[in-house]
Amino acid sequence: MAKKVCFCSSSGGHFEQLLMLKPLMEKYDSSILTEKTEYQNQSSNDKNHFSHVFLLPQVNRTEFLWFIKLLWTSAKSLYVYLKLRPQVVVCTGALSMIPFCLIAKICGTKLIYIESFAKISSPTITGKVLYRFTDRFYVQWESMLKYYPKAIYLGALY
């Protein structure tokens, strides 16, 4: 029986990076967790190619009352986690995925995080939060090892 793996990321560039793992997704019993967005783009079209896609509300920390939206996202994350019960979670960020990743870790799920390709000289907030909880933490730039000394540098996903 194939391992159950949940691949999760926010929309936009984070989702585009996640799609670079498509060959890996095809090897496992894979699910996708991402954000529901109001705009249509290539990422939205790619979501239709997966049989198990779950959507969370988009959270933007510049919005007024973003923290309340994050609490709602946390509740939905718990629901999705209990429905999926993955053995492994692979995440490329960002904010809306933190609750799901922490719930997964609390429940004993292996957590793999891939820091954003766009971050060359400073860490992301999501990376800083999840770094201490991950089983594997990957960076796409060697310069990021100074922020994440236990990370694994394997180069870019692209």
PDB file of C-alpha atoms in Angstrom:
ATOM      1  CA  MET A   1       0.000   0.000   0.000  1.00  0.00           C
ATOM      2  CA  ALA A   2       1.408   3.396  -1.000  1.00  0.00           C
ATOM      3  CA  LYS A   3       2.153   6.011   1.623  1.00  0.00           C
ATOM      4  CA  LYS A   4      -0.434   8.737   2.028  1.00  0.00           C
ATOM      5  CA  VAL A   5       1.253  12.073   1.340  1.00  0.00           C
ATOM      6  CA  CYS A   6      -0.315  15.512   1.509  1.00  0.00           C
ATOM      7  CA  PHE A   7       1.408  18.180  -0.578  1.00  0.00           C
ATOM      8  CA  CYS A   8       0.437  21.620   0.675  1.00  0.00           C
ATOM      9  CA  SER A   9       1.126  25.230  -0.161  1.00  0.00           C
ATOM     10  CA  SER A  10      -0.522  28.572  -0.485  1.00  0.00           C
ATOM     11  CA  SER A  11      -1.464  29.816  -3.938  1.00  0.00           C
ATOM     12  CA  GLY A  12       0.740  31.528  -6.512  1.00  0.00           C
ATOM     13  CA  GLY A  13       4.487  30.927  -6.511  1.00  0.00           C
ATOM     14  CA  HIS A  14       4.383  28.546  -3.572  1.00  0.00           C
ATOM     15  CA  PHE A  15       1.926  26.341  -5.468  1.00  0.00           C
ATOM     16  CA  GLU A  16       4.039  26.552  -8.620  1.00  0.00           C
ATOM     17  CA  GLN A  17       7.002  25.222  -6.625  1.00  0.00           C
ATOM     18  CA  LEU A  18       4.841  22.435  -5.223  1.00  0.00           C
ATOM     19  CA  LEU A  19       3.893  21.409  -8.762  1.00  0.00           C
ATOM     20  CA  MET A  20       7.576  20.784  -9.475  1.00  0.00           C
ATOM     21  CA  LEU A  21       7.123  17.730  -7.254  1.00  0.00           C
ATOM     22  CA  LYS A  22       4.480  16.252  -9.577  1.00  0.00           C
ATOM     23  CA  PRO A  23       6.625  13.176 -10.409  1.00  0.00           C
ATOM     24  CA  LEU A  24       6.879  12.492  -6.667  1.00  0.00           C
ATOM     25  CA  MET A  25       3.131  12.999  -6.250  1.00  0.00           C
ATOM     26  CA  GLU A  26       2.476  10.291  -8.824  1.00  0.00           C
ATOM     27  CA  LYS A  27       4.430   7.712  -6.787  1.00  0.00           C
ATOM     28  CA  TYR A  28       2.257   8.010  -3.688  1.00  0.00           C
ATOM     29  CA  ASP A  29      -1.366   8.203  -2.622  1.00  0.00           C
ATOM     30  CA  SER A  30      -1.235  11.995  -2.844  1.00  0.00           C
ATOM     31  CA  SER A  31      -3.526  14.829  -1.857  1.00  0.00           C
ATOM     32  CA  ILE A  32      -3.186  18.549  -2.452  1.00  0.00           C
ATOM     33  CA  LEU A  33      -4.007  21.235   0.096  1.00  0.00           C
ATOM     34  CA  THR A  34      -3.900  24.827  -1.074  1.00  0.00           C
ATOM     35  CA  GLU A  35      -5.794  28.104  -0.875  1.00  0.00           C
ATOM     36  CA  LYS A  36      -9.054  29.045  -2.507  1.00  0.00           C
ATOM     37  CA  THR A  37      -8.405  32.178  -4.533  1.00  0.00           C
ATOM     38  CA  GLU A  38     -10.630  34.590  -6.379  1.00  0.00           C
ATOM     39  CA  TYR A  39      -8.430  34.691  -9.468  1.00  0.00           C
ATOM     40  CA  GLN A  40      -7.921  32.035 -12.139  1.00  0.00           C
ATOM     41  CA  ASN A  41      -4.383  31.213 -13.197  1.00  0.00           C
ATOM     42  CA  GLN A  42      -2.296  28.235 -14.251  1.00  0.00           C
ATOM     43  CA  SER A  43      -2.189  27.003 -10.665  1.00  0.00           C
ATOM     44  CA  SER A  44      -5.977  26.910 -10.532  1.00  0.00           C
ATOM     45  CA  ASN A  45      -6.109  24.846 -13.706  1.00  0.00           C
ATOM     46  CA  ASP A  46      -3.482  22.426 -12.382  1.00  0.00           C
ATOM     47  CA  LYS A  47      -5.583  21.785  -9.269  1.00  0.00           C
ATOM     48  CA  ASN A  48      -8.131  20.075 -11.506  1.00  0.00           C
ATOM     49  CA  HIS A  49      -5.628  17.323 -12.415  1.00  0.00           C
ATOM     50  CA  PHE A  50      -5.629  15.893  -8.884  1.00  0.00           C
ATOM     51  CA  SER A  51      -8.406  13.744  -7.465  1.00  0.00           C
ATOM     52  CA  HIS A  52      -7.981  14.856  -3.848  1.00  0.00           C
ATOM     53  CA  VAL A  53      -7.745  18.642  -3.636  1.00  0.00           C
ATOM     54  CA  PHE A  54      -8.700  20.521  -0.497  1.00  0.00           C
ATOM     55  CA  LEU A  55      -8.950  24.293  -0.271  1.00  0.00           C
ATOM     56  CA  LEU A  56      -8.400  26.574   2.697  1.00  0.00           C
ATOM     57  CA  PRO A  57      -9.251  30.266   2.941  1.00  0.00           C
ATOM     58  CA  GLN A  58      -6.469  32.549   1.801  1.00  0.00           C
ATOM     59  CA  VAL A  59      -4.792  34.364   4.715  1.00  0.00           C
ATOM     60  CA  ASN A  60      -2.925  37.620   4.207  1.00  0.00           C
ATOM     61  CA  ARG A  61      -1.183  39.029   7.269  1.00  0.00           C
ATOM     62  CA  THR A  62      -1.688  42.577   5.971  1.00  0.00           C
ATOM     63  CA  GLU A  63      -5.477  42.207   6.139  1.00  0.00           C
ATOM     64  CA  PHE A  64      -7.397  43.608   9.065  1.00  0.00           C
ATOM     65  CA  LEU A  65      -8.341  40.790  11.478  1.00  0.00           C
ATOM     66  CA  TRP A  66      -6.071  38.294   9.669  1.00  0.00           C
ATOM     67  CA  PHE A  67      -5.586  36.426  12.936  1.00  0.00           C
ATOM     68  CA  ILE A  68      -9.296  35.558  13.135  1.00  0.00           C
ATOM     69  CA  LYS A  69      -9.134  34.241   9.580  1.00  0.00           C
ATOM     70  CA  LEU A  70      -6.113  32.158  10.618  1.00  0.00           C
ATOM     71  CA  LEU A  71      -8.157  30.655  13.472  1.00  0.00           C
ATOM     72  CA  TRP A  72     -10.890  29.673  10.993  1.00  0.00           C
ATOM     73  CA  THR A  73      -8.194  28.212   8.735  1.00  0.00           C
ATOM     74  CA  SER A  74      -6.890  26.229  11.719  1.00  0.00           C
ATOM     75  CA  ALA A  75     -10.318  24.680  12.283  1.00  0.00           C
ATOM     76  CA  LYS A  76     -10.615  23.772   8.607  1.00  0.00           C
ATOM     77  CA  SER A  77      -7.061  22.395   8.698  1.00  0.00           C
ATOM     78  CA  LEU A  78      -7.993  20.064  11.531  1.00  0.00           C
ATOM     79  CA  TYR A  79     -11.005  18.837   9.555  1.00  0.00           C
ATOM     80  CA  VAL A  80      -8.863  18.203   6.445  1.00  0.00           C
ATOM     81  CA  TYR A  81      -6.159  16.474   8.476  1.00  0.00           C
ATOM     82  CA  LEU A  82      -8.664  14.131  10.133  1.00  0.00           C
ATOM     83  CA  LYS A  83     -10.199  13.347   6.744  1.00  0.00           C
ATOM     84  CA  LEU A  84      -6.832  12.640   5.066  1.00  0.00           C
ATOM     85  CA  ARG A  85      -4.682  11.279   7.888  1.00  0.00           C
ATOM     86  CA  PRO A  86      -1.501  11.498   5.794  1.00  0.00           C
ATOM     87  CA  GLN A  87       1.703   9.755   6.833  1.00  0.00           C
ATOM     88  CA  VAL A  88       3.823  12.566   5.365  1.00  0.00           C
ATOM     89  CA  VAL A  89       3.193  16.261   4.727  1.00  0.00           C
ATOM     90  CA  VAL A  90       5.325  18.137   2.188  1.00  0.00           C
ATOM     91  CA  CYS A  91       4.932  21.913   2.376  1.00  0.00           C
ATOM     92  CA  THR A  92       6.314  24.863   0.426  1.00  0.00           C
ATOM     93  CA  GLY A  93       4.596  27.514   2.595  1.00  0.00           C
ATOM     94  CA  ALA A  94       3.125  30.011   3.377  1.00  0.00           C
ATOM     95  CA  LEU A  95       1.045  31.412   6.262  1.00  0.00           C
ATOM     96  CA  SER A  96      -2.220  29.546   5.664  1.00  0.00           C
ATOM     97  CA  MET A  97      -0.375  26.197   5.766  1.00  0.00           C
ATOM     98  CA  ILE A  98       1.193  26.661   9.213  1.00  0.00           C
ATOM     99  CA  PRO A  99      -1.848  25.359  11.155  1.00  0.00           C
ATOM    100  CA  PHE A 100      -2.119  22.230   8.999  1.00  0.00           C
ATOM    101  CA  CYS A 101       1.598  21.496   9.362  1.00  0.00           C
ATOM    102  CA  LEU A 102       1.515  21.940  13.136  1.00  0.00           C
ATOM    103  CA  ILE A 103      -1.588  19.766  13.480  1.00  0.00           C
ATOM    104  CA  ALA A 104       0.109  17.092  11.385  1.00  0.00           C
ATOM    105  CA  LYS A 105       3.240  17.214  13.523  1.00  0.00           C
ATOM    106  CA  ILE A 106       1.277  17.052  16.787  1.00  0.00           C
ATOM    107  CA  CYS A 107      -0.456  13.946  15.409  1.00  0.00           C
ATOM    108  CA  GLY A 108       2.877  12.267  14.640  1.00  0.00           C
ATOM    109  CA  THR A 109       2.971  12.842  10.882  1.00  0.00           C
ATOM    110  CA  LYS A 110       6.364  13.320   9.211  1.00  0.00           C
ATOM    111  CA  LEU A 111       6.778  16.950   8.129  1.00  0.00           C
ATOM    112  CA  ILE A 112       8.946  18.063   5.216  1.00  0.00           C
ATOM    113  CA  TYR A 113       9.307  21.750   4.431  1.00  0.00           C
ATOM    114  CA  ILE A 114      10.900  23.335   1.359  1.00  0.00           C
ATOM    115  CA  GLU A 115      11.906  26.975   1.831  1.00  0.00           C
ATOM    116  CA  SER A 116      10.865  29.325  -0.962  1.00  0.00           C
ATOM    117  CA  PHE A 117      13.041  29.627  -4.056  1.00  0.00           C
ATOM    118  CA  ALA A 118      12.476  33.384  -3.894  1.00  0.00           C
ATOM    119  CA  LYS A 119      14.306  33.655  -0.574  1.00  0.00           C
ATOM    120  CA  ILE A 120      18.025  33.993  -1.183  1.00  0.00           C
ATOM    121  CA  SER A 121      19.225  36.185   1.670  1.00  0.00           C
ATOM    122  CA  SER A 122      16.563  36.084   4.382  1.00  0.00           C
ATOM    123  CA  PRO A 123      14.216  33.450   5.801  1.00  0.00           C
ATOM    124  CA  THR A 124      10.450  33.410   5.412  1.00  0.00           C
ATOM    125  CA  ILE A 125       8.189  33.736   8.439  1.00  0.00           C
ATOM    126  CA  THR A 126       6.735  30.315   7.692  1.00  0.00           C
ATOM    127  CA  GLY A 127      10.204  28.807   7.448  1.00  0.00           C
ATOM    128  CA  LYS A 128      11.212  30.325  10.779  1.00  0.00           C
ATOM    129  CA  VAL A 129       8.075  28.953  12.461  1.00  0.00           C
ATOM    130  CA  LEU A 130       8.213  25.440  10.987  1.00  0.00           C
ATOM    131  CA  TYR A 131      12.004  24.916  11.059  1.00  0.00           C
ATOM    132  CA  ARG A 132      12.030  23.559  14.601  1.00  0.00           C
ATOM    133  CA  PHE A 133       9.162  21.137  13.926  1.00  0.00           C
ATOM    134  CA  THR A 134      10.201  19.552  10.640  1.00  0.00           C
ATOM    135  CA  ASP A 135      11.674  16.117  10.105  1.00  0.00           C
ATOM    136  CA  ARG A 136      13.375  17.399   6.955  1.00  0.00           C
ATOM    137  CA  PHE A 137      13.924  21.034   5.995  1.00  0.00           C
ATOM    138  CA  TYR A 138      15.208  21.853   2.517  1.00  0.00           C
ATOM    139  CA  VAL A 139      16.637  25.109   1.203  1.00  0.00           C
ATOM    140  CA  GLN A 140      17.027  25.947  -2.462  1.00  0.00           C
ATOM    141  CA  TRP A 141      19.975  28.300  -2.015  1.00  0.00           C
ATOM    142  CA  GLU A 142      23.200  27.431  -0.221  1.00  0.00           C
ATOM    143  CA  SER A 143      23.249  30.928   1.324  1.00  0.00           C
ATOM    144  CA  MET A 144      20.150  29.990   3.365  1.00  0.00           C
ATOM    145  CA  LEU A 145      22.110  27.446   5.409  1.00  0.00           C
ATOM    146  CA  LYS A 146      23.311  30.285   7.633  1.00  0.00           C
ATOM    147  CA  TYR A 147      19.679  30.783   8.757  1.00  0.00           C
ATOM    148  CA  TYR A 148      18.838  27.093   8.835  1.00  0.00           C
ATOM    149  CA  PRO A 149      22.050  25.247   9.789  1.00  0.00           C
ATOM    150  CA  LYS A 150      20.349  21.819   9.990  1.00  0.00           C
ATOM    151  CA  ALA A 151      18.660  22.238   6.600  1.00  0.00           C
ATOM    152  CA  ILE A 152      19.518  20.186   3.552  1.00  0.00           C
ATOM    153  CA  TYR A 153      20.626  22.041   0.437  1.00  0.00           C
ATOM    154  CA  LEU A 154      19.719  20.214  -2.775  1.00  0.00           C
ATOM    155  CA  GLY A 155      19.431  23.139  -5.186  1.00  0.00           C
ATOM    156  CA  ALA A 156      16.375  24.557  -6.891  1.00  0.00           C
ATOM    157  CA  LEU A 157      13.151  22.711  -7.649  1.00  0.00           C
ATOM    158  CA  TYR A 158      13.002  24.465 -11.023  1.00  0.00           C
TER     159      TYR A 158
END
